[in-house]
Short mmCIF file of C-alpha atoms in Angstrom, two decimals:
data_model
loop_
_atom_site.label_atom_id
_atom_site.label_comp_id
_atom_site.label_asym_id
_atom_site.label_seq_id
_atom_site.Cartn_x
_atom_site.Cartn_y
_atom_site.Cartn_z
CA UNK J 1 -37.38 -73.01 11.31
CA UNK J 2 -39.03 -73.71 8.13
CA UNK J 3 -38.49 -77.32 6.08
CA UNK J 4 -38.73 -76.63 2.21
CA UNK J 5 -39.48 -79.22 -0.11
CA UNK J 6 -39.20 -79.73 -3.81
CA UNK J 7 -41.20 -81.59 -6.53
CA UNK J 8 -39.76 -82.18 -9.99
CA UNK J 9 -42.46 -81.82 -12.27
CA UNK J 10 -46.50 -81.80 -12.01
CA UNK J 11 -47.14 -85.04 -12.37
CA UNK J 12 -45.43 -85.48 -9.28
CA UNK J 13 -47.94 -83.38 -7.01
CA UNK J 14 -49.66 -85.81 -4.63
CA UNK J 15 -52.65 -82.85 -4.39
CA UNK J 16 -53.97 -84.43 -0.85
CA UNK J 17 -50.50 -84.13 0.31
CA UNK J 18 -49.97 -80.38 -0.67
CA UNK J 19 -52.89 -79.79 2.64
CA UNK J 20 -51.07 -78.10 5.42
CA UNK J 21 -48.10 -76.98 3.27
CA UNK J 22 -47.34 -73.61 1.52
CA UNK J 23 -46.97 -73.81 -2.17
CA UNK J 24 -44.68 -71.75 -4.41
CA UNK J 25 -45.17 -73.22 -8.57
CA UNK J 26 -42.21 -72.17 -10.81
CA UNK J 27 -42.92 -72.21 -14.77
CA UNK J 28 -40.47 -70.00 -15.94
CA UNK J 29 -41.14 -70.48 -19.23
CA UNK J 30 -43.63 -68.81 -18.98
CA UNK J 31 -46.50 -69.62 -16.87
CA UNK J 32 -45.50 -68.07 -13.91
CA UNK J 33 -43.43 -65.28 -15.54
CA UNK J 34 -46.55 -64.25 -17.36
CA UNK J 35 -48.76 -64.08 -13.98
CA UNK J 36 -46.08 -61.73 -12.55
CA UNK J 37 -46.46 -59.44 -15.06
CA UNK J 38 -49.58 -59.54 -15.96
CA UNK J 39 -50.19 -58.41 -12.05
CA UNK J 40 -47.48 -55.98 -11.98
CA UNK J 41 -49.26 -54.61 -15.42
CA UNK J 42 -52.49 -53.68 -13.58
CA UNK J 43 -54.22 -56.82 -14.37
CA UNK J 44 -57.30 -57.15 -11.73
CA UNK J 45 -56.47 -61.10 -11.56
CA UNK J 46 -55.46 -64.29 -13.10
CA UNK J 47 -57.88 -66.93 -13.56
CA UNK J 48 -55.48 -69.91 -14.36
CA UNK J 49 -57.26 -72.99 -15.66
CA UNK J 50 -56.20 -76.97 -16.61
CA UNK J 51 -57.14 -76.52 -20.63
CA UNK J 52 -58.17 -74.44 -23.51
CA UNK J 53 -61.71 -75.87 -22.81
CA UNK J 54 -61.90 -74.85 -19.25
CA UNK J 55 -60.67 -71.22 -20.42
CA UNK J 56 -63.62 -71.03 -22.75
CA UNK J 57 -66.00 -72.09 -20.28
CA UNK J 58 -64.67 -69.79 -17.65
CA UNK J 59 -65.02 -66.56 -20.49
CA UNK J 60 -68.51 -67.48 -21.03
CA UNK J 61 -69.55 -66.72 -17.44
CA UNK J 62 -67.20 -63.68 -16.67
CA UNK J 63 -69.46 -60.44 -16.62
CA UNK J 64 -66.51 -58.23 -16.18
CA UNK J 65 -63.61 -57.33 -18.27
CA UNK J 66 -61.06 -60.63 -19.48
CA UNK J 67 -58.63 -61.11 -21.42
CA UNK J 68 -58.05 -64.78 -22.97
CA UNK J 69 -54.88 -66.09 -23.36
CA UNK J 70 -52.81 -69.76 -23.80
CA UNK J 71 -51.25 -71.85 -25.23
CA UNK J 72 -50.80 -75.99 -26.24
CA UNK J 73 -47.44 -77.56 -26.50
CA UNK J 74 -45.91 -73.70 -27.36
CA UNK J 75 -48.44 -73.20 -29.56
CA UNK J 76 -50.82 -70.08 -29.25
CA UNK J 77 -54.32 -71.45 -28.97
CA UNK J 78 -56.76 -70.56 -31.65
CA UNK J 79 -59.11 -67.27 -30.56
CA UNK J 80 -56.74 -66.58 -27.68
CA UNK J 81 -53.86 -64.10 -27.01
CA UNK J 82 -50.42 -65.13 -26.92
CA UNK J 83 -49.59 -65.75 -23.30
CA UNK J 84 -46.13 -63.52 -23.42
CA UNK J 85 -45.60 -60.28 -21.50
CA UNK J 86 -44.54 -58.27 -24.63
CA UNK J 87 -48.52 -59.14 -26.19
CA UNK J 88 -50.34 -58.74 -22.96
CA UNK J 89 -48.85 -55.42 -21.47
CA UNK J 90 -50.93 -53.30 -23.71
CA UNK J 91 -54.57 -55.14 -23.09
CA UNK J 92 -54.62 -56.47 -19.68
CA UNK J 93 -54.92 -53.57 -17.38
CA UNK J 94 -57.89 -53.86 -15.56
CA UNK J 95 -58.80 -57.03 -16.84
CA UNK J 96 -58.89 -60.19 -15.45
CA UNK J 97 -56.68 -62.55 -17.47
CA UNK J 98 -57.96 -66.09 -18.12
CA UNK J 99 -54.95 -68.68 -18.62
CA UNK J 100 -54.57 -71.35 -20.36
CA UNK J 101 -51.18 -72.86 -20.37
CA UNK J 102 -49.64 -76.85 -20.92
CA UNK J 103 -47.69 -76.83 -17.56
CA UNK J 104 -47.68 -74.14 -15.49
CA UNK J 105 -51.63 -73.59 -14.93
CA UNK J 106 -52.39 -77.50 -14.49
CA UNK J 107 -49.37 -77.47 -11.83
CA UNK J 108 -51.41 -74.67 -10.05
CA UNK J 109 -54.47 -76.16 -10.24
CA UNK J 110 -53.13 -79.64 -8.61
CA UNK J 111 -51.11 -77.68 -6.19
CA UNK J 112 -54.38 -76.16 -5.39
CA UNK J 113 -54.93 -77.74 -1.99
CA UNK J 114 -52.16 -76.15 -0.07
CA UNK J 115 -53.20 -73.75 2.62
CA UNK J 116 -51.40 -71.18 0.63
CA UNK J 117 -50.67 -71.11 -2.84
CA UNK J 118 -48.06 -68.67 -4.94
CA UNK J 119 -46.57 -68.18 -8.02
CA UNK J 120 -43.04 -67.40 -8.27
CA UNK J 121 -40.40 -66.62 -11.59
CA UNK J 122 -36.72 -64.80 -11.47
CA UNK J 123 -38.80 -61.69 -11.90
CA UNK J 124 -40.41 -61.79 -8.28
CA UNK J 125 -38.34 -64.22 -6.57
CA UNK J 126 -36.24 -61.66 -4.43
CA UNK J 127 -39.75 -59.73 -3.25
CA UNK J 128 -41.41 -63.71 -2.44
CA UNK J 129 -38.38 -64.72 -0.58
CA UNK J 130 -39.06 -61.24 1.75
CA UNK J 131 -42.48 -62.16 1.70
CA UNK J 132 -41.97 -66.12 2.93
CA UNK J 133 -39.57 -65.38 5.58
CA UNK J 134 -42.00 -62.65 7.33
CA UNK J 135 -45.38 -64.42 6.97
CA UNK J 136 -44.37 -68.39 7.03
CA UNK J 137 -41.04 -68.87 8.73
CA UNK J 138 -42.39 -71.78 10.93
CA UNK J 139 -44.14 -73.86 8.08
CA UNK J 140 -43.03 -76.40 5.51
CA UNK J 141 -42.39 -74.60 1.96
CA UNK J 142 -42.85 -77.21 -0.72
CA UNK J 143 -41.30 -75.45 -3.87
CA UNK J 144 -43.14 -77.16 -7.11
CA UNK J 145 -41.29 -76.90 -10.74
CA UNK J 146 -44.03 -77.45 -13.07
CA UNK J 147 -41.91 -79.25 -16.04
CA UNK J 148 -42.97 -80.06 -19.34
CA UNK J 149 -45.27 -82.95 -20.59
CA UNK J 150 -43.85 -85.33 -17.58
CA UNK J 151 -40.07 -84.56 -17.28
CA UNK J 152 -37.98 -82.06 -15.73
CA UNK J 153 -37.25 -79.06 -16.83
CA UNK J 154 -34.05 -77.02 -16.22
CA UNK J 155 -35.37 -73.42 -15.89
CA UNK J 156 -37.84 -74.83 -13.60
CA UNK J 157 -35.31 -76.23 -11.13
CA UNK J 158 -32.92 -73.18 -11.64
CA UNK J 159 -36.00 -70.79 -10.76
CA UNK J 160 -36.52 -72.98 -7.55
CA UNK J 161 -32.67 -72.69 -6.99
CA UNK J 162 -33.25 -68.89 -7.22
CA UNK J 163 -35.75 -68.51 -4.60
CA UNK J 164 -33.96 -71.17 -2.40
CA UNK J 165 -30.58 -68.27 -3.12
CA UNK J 166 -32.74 -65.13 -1.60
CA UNK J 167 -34.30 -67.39 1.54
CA UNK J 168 -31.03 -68.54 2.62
CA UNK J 169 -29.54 -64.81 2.90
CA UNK J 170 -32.18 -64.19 5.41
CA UNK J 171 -33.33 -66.94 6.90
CA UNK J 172 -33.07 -70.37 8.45
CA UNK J 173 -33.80 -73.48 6.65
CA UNK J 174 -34.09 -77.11 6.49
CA UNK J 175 -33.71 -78.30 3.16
CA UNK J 176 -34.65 -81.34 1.43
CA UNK J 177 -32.19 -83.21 -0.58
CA UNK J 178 -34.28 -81.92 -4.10
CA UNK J 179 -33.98 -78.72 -2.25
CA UNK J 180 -30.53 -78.25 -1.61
CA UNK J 181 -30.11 -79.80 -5.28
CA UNK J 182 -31.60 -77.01 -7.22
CA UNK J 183 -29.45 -74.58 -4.90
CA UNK J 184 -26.09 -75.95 -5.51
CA UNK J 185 -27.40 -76.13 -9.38
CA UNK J 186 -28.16 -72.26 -9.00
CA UNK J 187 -24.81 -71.54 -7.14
CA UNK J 188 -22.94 -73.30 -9.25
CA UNK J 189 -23.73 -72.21 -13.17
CA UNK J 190 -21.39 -69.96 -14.42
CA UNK J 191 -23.70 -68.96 -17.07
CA UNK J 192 -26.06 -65.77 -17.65
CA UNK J 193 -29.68 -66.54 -16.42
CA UNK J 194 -30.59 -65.81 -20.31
CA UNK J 195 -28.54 -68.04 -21.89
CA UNK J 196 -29.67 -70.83 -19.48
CA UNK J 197 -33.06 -70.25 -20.48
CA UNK J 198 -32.02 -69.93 -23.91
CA UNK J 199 -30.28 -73.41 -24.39
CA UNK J 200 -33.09 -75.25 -22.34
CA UNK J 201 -35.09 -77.43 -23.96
CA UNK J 202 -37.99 -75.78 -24.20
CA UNK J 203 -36.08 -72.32 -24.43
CA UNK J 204 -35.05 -73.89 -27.89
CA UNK J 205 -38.30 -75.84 -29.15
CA UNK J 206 -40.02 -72.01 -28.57
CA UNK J 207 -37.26 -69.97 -30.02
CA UNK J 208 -37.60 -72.53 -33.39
CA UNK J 209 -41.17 -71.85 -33.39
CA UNK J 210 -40.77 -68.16 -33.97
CA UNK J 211 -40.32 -66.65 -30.19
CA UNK J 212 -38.55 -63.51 -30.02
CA UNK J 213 -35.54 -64.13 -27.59
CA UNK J 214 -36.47 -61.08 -25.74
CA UNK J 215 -39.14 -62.62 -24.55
CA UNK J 216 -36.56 -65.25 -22.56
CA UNK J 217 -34.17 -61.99 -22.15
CA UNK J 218 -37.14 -60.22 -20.12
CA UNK J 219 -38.02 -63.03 -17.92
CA UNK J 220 -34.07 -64.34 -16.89
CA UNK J 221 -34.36 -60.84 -15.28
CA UNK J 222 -33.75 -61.48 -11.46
CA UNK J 223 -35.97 -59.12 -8.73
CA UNK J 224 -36.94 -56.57 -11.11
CA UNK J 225 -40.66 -56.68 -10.10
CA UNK J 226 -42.07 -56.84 -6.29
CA UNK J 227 -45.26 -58.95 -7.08
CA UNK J 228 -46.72 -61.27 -4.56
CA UNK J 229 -48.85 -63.44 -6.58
CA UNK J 230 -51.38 -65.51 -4.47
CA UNK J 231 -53.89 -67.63 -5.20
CA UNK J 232 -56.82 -67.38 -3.80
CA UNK J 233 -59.30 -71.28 -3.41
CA UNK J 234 -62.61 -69.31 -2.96
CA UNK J 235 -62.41 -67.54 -6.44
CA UNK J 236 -59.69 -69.28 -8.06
CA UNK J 237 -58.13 -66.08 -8.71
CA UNK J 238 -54.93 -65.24 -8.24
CA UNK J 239 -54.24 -61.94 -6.98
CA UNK J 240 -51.23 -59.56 -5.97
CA UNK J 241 -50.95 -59.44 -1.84
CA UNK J 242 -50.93 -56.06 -0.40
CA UNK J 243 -48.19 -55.46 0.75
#
């Protein structure tokens, strides 16, 4: 029986303490929404990094195909693409896709030590729950919501609450209190997965800087892709398992 976990925000990740543990970072908006798609869109890898400066350094020594994208408090970095599904589908396939992102990418890169490391959103959630229960039943699950600038974030924990959903129908856990938390939150909304997003905090602060709102309707989508998204310490690429 596996024990899952649960860490509020990024600035919570002890990184020495994430050794021994299997990782699963939610940034719904859109971090880890982005890496599912850009995967499921043929890219060849995503190459997430802690800052615009990193990405730049990283795009200097790539000798095959990238595409650079990010973005700074919601804001689309200067010289890079716009880190949203809708502006990457038509560029990224067989590419590698350098990210750049203010939470999501620095809360992989700290969760970095765990033996194994994923990325998880609504879109994939169903297919990683599958995937969890058949290749790490027995070990502890530590399910990290990256937040925003050092608070909580609701679509983070709802995301978590999500996954939590799926493993439950198949499997048997041992929750933490954080844990069980986010999947009483999930169970418990009576509200469309969109219009949580939507009325978020950072749902709002984007959608007042000019977002389309189908960007947030394409990513409350639950299980519509089957990506595995795993990152991989030797490379620092993360990469869709095959399945």
């Amino acid at each position: 029986m596996s024990n899952v976990q649960l860490i509020f925000k990024k600035e919570d990740i002890v990184p020495e303490q994430m050794k021994g543990k299997v990782a699963v970072v939610f940034d719904v908006l859109f971090a880890t929404s982005t890496i599912a798609a850009a995967l499921a869109d043929g890219a060849n890898s995503v190459i997430p990094v802690y800052d615009q400066a990193q990405a730049r350094e990283k795009a200097r020594s790539m000798d095959e195909p990238f595409v650079l994208a990010g973005e700074e408090q919601g804001r689309t970095i200067e010289g890079f693409h716009h880190p949203l599904r809708s502006y990457l589908n038509p560029i990224v396939k067989g590419s590698h896709l350098i990210l750049s992102t203010t939470n999501g990418t620095v809360a992989i890169n700290r969760s970095s030590q765990a033996d194994h490391l994923y990325t998880s959103s609504l879109l994939n959630n169903r297919e990683m729950a599958n995937y969890l229960i058949e290749n790490h039943s027995s070990e502890t699950i530590v399910l990290v919501c990256s937040g925003s600038s050092g608070h909580f974030t609701m679509e983070d924990f709802y995301g978590a609450g999500s996954l939590l959903s799926y493993l439950i129908e198949k499997g048997s856990f041992t929750l933490s209190d954080a844990a069980y938390t986010a999947l009483l939150f999930y169970n418990g909304l009576s509200v469309s997965p969109f219009d949580l997003l939507r009325s978020s905090k950072i749902g709002q602060i984007l959608l007042r800087l000019g977002m389309d709102e189908n960007e947030i309707k394409f990513v409350a989508q639950e299980g519509v892709l089957h990506t595995i998204a795993k990152y991989d310490p030797a490379t620092r690429q993360i990469k869709e398992v095959e399945k």
